[in-house]
C-alpha positions as a printed NumPy array, in Angstrom:
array([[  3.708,   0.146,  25.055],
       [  1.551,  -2.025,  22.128],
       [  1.691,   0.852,  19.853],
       [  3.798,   2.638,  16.792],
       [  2.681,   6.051,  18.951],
       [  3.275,   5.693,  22.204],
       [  6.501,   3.937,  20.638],
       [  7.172,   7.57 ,  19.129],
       [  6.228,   9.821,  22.141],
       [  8.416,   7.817,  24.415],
       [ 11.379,   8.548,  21.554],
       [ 10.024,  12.332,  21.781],
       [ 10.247,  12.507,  25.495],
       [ 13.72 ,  11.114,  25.419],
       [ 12.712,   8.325,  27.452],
       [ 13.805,   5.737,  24.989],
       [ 17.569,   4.892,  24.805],
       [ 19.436,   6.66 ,  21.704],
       [ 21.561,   3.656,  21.044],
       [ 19.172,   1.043,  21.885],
       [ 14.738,   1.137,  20.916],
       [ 15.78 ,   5.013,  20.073],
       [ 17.611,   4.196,  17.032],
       [ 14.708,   2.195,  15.222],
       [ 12.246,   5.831,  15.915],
       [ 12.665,   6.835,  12.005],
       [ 11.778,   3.028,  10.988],
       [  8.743,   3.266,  12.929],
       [  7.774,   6.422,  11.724],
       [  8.413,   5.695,   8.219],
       [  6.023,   2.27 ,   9.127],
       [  3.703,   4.362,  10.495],
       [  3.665,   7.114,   7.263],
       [  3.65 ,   3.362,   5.075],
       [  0.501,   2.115,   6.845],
       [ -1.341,   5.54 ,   6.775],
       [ -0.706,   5.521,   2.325],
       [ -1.33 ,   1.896,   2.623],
       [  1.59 ,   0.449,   1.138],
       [  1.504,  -2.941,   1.578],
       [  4.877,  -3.622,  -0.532],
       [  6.477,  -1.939,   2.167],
       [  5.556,  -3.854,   5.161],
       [  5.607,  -7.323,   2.64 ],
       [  9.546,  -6.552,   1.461],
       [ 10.366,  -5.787,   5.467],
       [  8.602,  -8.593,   7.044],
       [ 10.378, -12.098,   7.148],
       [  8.066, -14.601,   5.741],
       [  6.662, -16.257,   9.293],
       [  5.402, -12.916,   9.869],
       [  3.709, -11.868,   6.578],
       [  0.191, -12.587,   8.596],
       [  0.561,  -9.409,  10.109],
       [ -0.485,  -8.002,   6.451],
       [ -3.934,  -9.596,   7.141],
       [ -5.821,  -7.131,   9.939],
       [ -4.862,  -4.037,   8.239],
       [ -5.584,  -5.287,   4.56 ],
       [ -8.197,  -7.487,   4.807],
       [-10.049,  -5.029,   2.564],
       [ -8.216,  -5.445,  -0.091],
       [ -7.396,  -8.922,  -0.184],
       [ -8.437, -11.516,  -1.776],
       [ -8.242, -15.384,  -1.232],
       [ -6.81 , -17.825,  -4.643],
       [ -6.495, -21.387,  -4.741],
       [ -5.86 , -23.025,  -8.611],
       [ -6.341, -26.262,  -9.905],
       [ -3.466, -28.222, -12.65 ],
       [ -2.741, -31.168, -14.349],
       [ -0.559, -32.49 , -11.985],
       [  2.782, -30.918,  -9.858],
       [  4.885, -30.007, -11.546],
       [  4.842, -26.126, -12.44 ],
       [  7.634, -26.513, -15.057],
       [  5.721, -29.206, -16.882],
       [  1.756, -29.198, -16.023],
       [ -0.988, -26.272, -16.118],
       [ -3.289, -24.93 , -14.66 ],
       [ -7.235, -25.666, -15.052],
       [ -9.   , -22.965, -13.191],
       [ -7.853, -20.591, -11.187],
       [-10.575, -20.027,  -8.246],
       [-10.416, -15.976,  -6.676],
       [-12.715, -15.153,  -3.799],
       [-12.38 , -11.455,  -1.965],
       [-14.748, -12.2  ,   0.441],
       [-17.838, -11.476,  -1.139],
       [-17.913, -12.52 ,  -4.939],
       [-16.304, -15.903,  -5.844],
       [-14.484, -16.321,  -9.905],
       [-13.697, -19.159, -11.556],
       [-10.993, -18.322, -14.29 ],
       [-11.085, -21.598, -16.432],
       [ -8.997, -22.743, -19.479],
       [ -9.572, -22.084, -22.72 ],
       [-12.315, -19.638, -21.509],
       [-10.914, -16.837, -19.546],
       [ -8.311, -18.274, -17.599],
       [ -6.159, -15.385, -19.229],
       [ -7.901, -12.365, -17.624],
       [ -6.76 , -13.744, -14.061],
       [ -3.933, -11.125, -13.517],
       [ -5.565,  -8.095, -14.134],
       [ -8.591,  -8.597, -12.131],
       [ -5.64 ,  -9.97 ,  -9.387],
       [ -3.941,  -7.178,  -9.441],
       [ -6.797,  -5.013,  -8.616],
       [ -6.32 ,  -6.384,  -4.932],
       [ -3.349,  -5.372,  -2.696],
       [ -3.025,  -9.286,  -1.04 ],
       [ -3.306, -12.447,  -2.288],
       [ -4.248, -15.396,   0.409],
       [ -3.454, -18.854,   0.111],
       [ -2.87 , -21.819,   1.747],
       [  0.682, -23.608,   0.945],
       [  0.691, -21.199,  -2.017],
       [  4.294, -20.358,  -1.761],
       [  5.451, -24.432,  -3.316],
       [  2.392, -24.854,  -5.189],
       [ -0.024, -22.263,  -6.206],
       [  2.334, -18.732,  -7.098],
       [  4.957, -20.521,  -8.7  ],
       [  2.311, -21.902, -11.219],
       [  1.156, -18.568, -11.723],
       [  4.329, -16.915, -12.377],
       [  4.989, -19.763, -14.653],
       [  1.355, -19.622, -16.245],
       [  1.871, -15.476, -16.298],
       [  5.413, -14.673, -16.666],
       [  5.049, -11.198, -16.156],
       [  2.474, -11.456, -13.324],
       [  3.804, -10.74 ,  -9.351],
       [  1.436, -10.74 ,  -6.703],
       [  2.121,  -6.912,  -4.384],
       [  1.987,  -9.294,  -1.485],
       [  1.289, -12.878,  -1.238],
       [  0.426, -14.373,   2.594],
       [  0.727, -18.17 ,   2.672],
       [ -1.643, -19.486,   5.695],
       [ -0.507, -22.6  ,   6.748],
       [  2.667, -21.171,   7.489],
       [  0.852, -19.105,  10.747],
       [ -1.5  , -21.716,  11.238],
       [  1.368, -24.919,  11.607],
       [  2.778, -22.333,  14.373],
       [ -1.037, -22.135,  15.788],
       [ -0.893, -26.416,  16.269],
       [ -3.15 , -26.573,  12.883],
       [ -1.011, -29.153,  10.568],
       [ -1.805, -31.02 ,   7.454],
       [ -3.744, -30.012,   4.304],
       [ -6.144, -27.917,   3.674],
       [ -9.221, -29.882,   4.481],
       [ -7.393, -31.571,   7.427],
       [ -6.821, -28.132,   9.174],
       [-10.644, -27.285,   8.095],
       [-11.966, -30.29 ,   9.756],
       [-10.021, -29.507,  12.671],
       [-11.761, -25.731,  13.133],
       [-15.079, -27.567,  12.672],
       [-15.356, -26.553,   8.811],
       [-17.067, -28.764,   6.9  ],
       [-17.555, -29.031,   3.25 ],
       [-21.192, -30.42 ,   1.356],
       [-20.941, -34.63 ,   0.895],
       [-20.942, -33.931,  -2.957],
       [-17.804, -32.187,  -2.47 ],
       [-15.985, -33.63 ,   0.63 ],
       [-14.024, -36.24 ,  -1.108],
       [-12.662, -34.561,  -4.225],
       [ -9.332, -33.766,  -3.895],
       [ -6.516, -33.036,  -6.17 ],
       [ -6.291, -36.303,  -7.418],
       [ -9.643, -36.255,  -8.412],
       [ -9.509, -32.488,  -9.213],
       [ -7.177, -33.93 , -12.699],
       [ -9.391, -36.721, -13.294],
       [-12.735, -34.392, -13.76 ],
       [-10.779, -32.169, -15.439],
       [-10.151, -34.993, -18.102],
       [-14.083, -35.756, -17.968],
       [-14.845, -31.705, -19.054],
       [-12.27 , -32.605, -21.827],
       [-14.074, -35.737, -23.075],
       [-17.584, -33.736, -23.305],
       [-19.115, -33.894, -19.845],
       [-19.953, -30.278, -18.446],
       [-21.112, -31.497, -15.242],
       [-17.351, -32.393, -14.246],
       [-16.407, -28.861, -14.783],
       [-18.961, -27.596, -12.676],
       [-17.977, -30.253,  -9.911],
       [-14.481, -28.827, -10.364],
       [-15.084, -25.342, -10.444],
       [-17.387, -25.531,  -6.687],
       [-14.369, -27.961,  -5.206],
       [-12.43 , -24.859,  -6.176],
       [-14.824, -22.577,  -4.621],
       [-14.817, -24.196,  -1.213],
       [-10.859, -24.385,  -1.411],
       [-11.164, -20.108,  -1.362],
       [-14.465, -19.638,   0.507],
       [-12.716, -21.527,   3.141],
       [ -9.704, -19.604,   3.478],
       [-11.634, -16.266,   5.219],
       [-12.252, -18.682,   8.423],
       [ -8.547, -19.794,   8.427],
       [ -7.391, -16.165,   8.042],
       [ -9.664, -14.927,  10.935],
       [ -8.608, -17.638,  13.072],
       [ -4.782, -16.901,  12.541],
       [ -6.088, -13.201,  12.9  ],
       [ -7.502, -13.931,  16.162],
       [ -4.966, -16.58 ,  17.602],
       [ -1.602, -15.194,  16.314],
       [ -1.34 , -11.906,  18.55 ],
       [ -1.708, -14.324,  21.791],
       [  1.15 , -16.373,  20.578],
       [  3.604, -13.325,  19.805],
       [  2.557, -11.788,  23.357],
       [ -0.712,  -9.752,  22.833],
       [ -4.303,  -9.937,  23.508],
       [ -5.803,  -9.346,  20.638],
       [ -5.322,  -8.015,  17.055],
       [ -6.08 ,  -4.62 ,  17.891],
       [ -3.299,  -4.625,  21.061]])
């Protein structure tokens, strides 16, 4: 039994305990209802947050991947640069002093927002940055992936699922991320543009980390695949 349904005709046959699996039928139906209207703030407010990659499979579609550049650390103190947004097939670069401003209304055109150690860094910047902005649901991946054996940062993990990034690219980090930022400041466009495709590989990236944890997670909670 791998299914809400069978779950449910079990419960119909009366094969199911009453004061045991039994009593959780109406959750699973309501779940079931939830998934069909696809409410993803219902399964996000329900799920504890080692579990939120269970959002993935069934709203991929409408999710997109965000990764931001700052200043520096601290959300309370530093901003952000540019804010990169990737859905799987068109990549934005929200930049500031240019549009950086228009980032939560195209966000909340999407259902899931996917990050990768988002939950310290990236969404409290944006809720600082956007006071009035909340993601519907927000799924952090290096939570499922540490459980998966895949630890570090970002390009770490990626060079550990054979991802690699252009040589141009492969040594910016965030350090550097702040110090081209200055350069745009002082006049040199070029620096932006170096910026602004670091940021694009941070978010391109993602989609290959959330199909692995897609594809690896089920076997560690007991099932074969996604679709068990």
């Amino acid at each position: 039994m791998r299914d809400w349904e069978s779950f449910l005709d079990l419960h119909r046959d009366g094969v199911l305990p009453q004061r045991g699996l039994g009593r959780i039928a109406p959750l699973v139906k309501e779940s079931k209802d939830a998934l069909a209207c696809q409410s993803i703030e219902f399964f996000a407010e329900r799920l504890p947050p080692r579990e939120q990659w269970r959002l993935y499979p069934d709203f991929s579609a409408r999710a997109a991947f965000v990764d931001i550049e700052t200043t520096g650390l601290s959300a309370g103190y530093d901003q952000i640069t540019v804010i990169g947004l990737y859905d799987g097939d068109t990549f934005r670069a929200f930049v500031r002093g240019k549009d950086l401003d228009q980032f939560p209304a195209v966000a909340a055109g999407y259902a899931l927002l996917v990050s990768y150690n988002g939950s310290t860094f990236d969404v409290p910047f944006l809720l600082a940055t956007f006071p009035g902005f909340r993601p519907r649901a927000h799924l952090d991946l290096r939570y499922p992936l540490r459980r998966l054996g895949h630890k570090g940062g970002l390009k770490e993990v990626e060079r550990g699922l054979g991802i690699h990034r252009p040589d141009h690219v492969r040594e910016v980090d965030g350090f550097e991320a702040i110090r081209l930022w200055g350069e745009y400041l002082r006049g040199r466009r070029q620096a932006l543009d170096l910026l602004v495709e670091y940021c694009r590989h941070d978010v391109v990236n993602l989609l290959t980390l959330a199909r692995t944890v897609t594809t690896e997670m089920p076997r560690v909670v007991g099932f074969s695949s996604a679709a068990d």
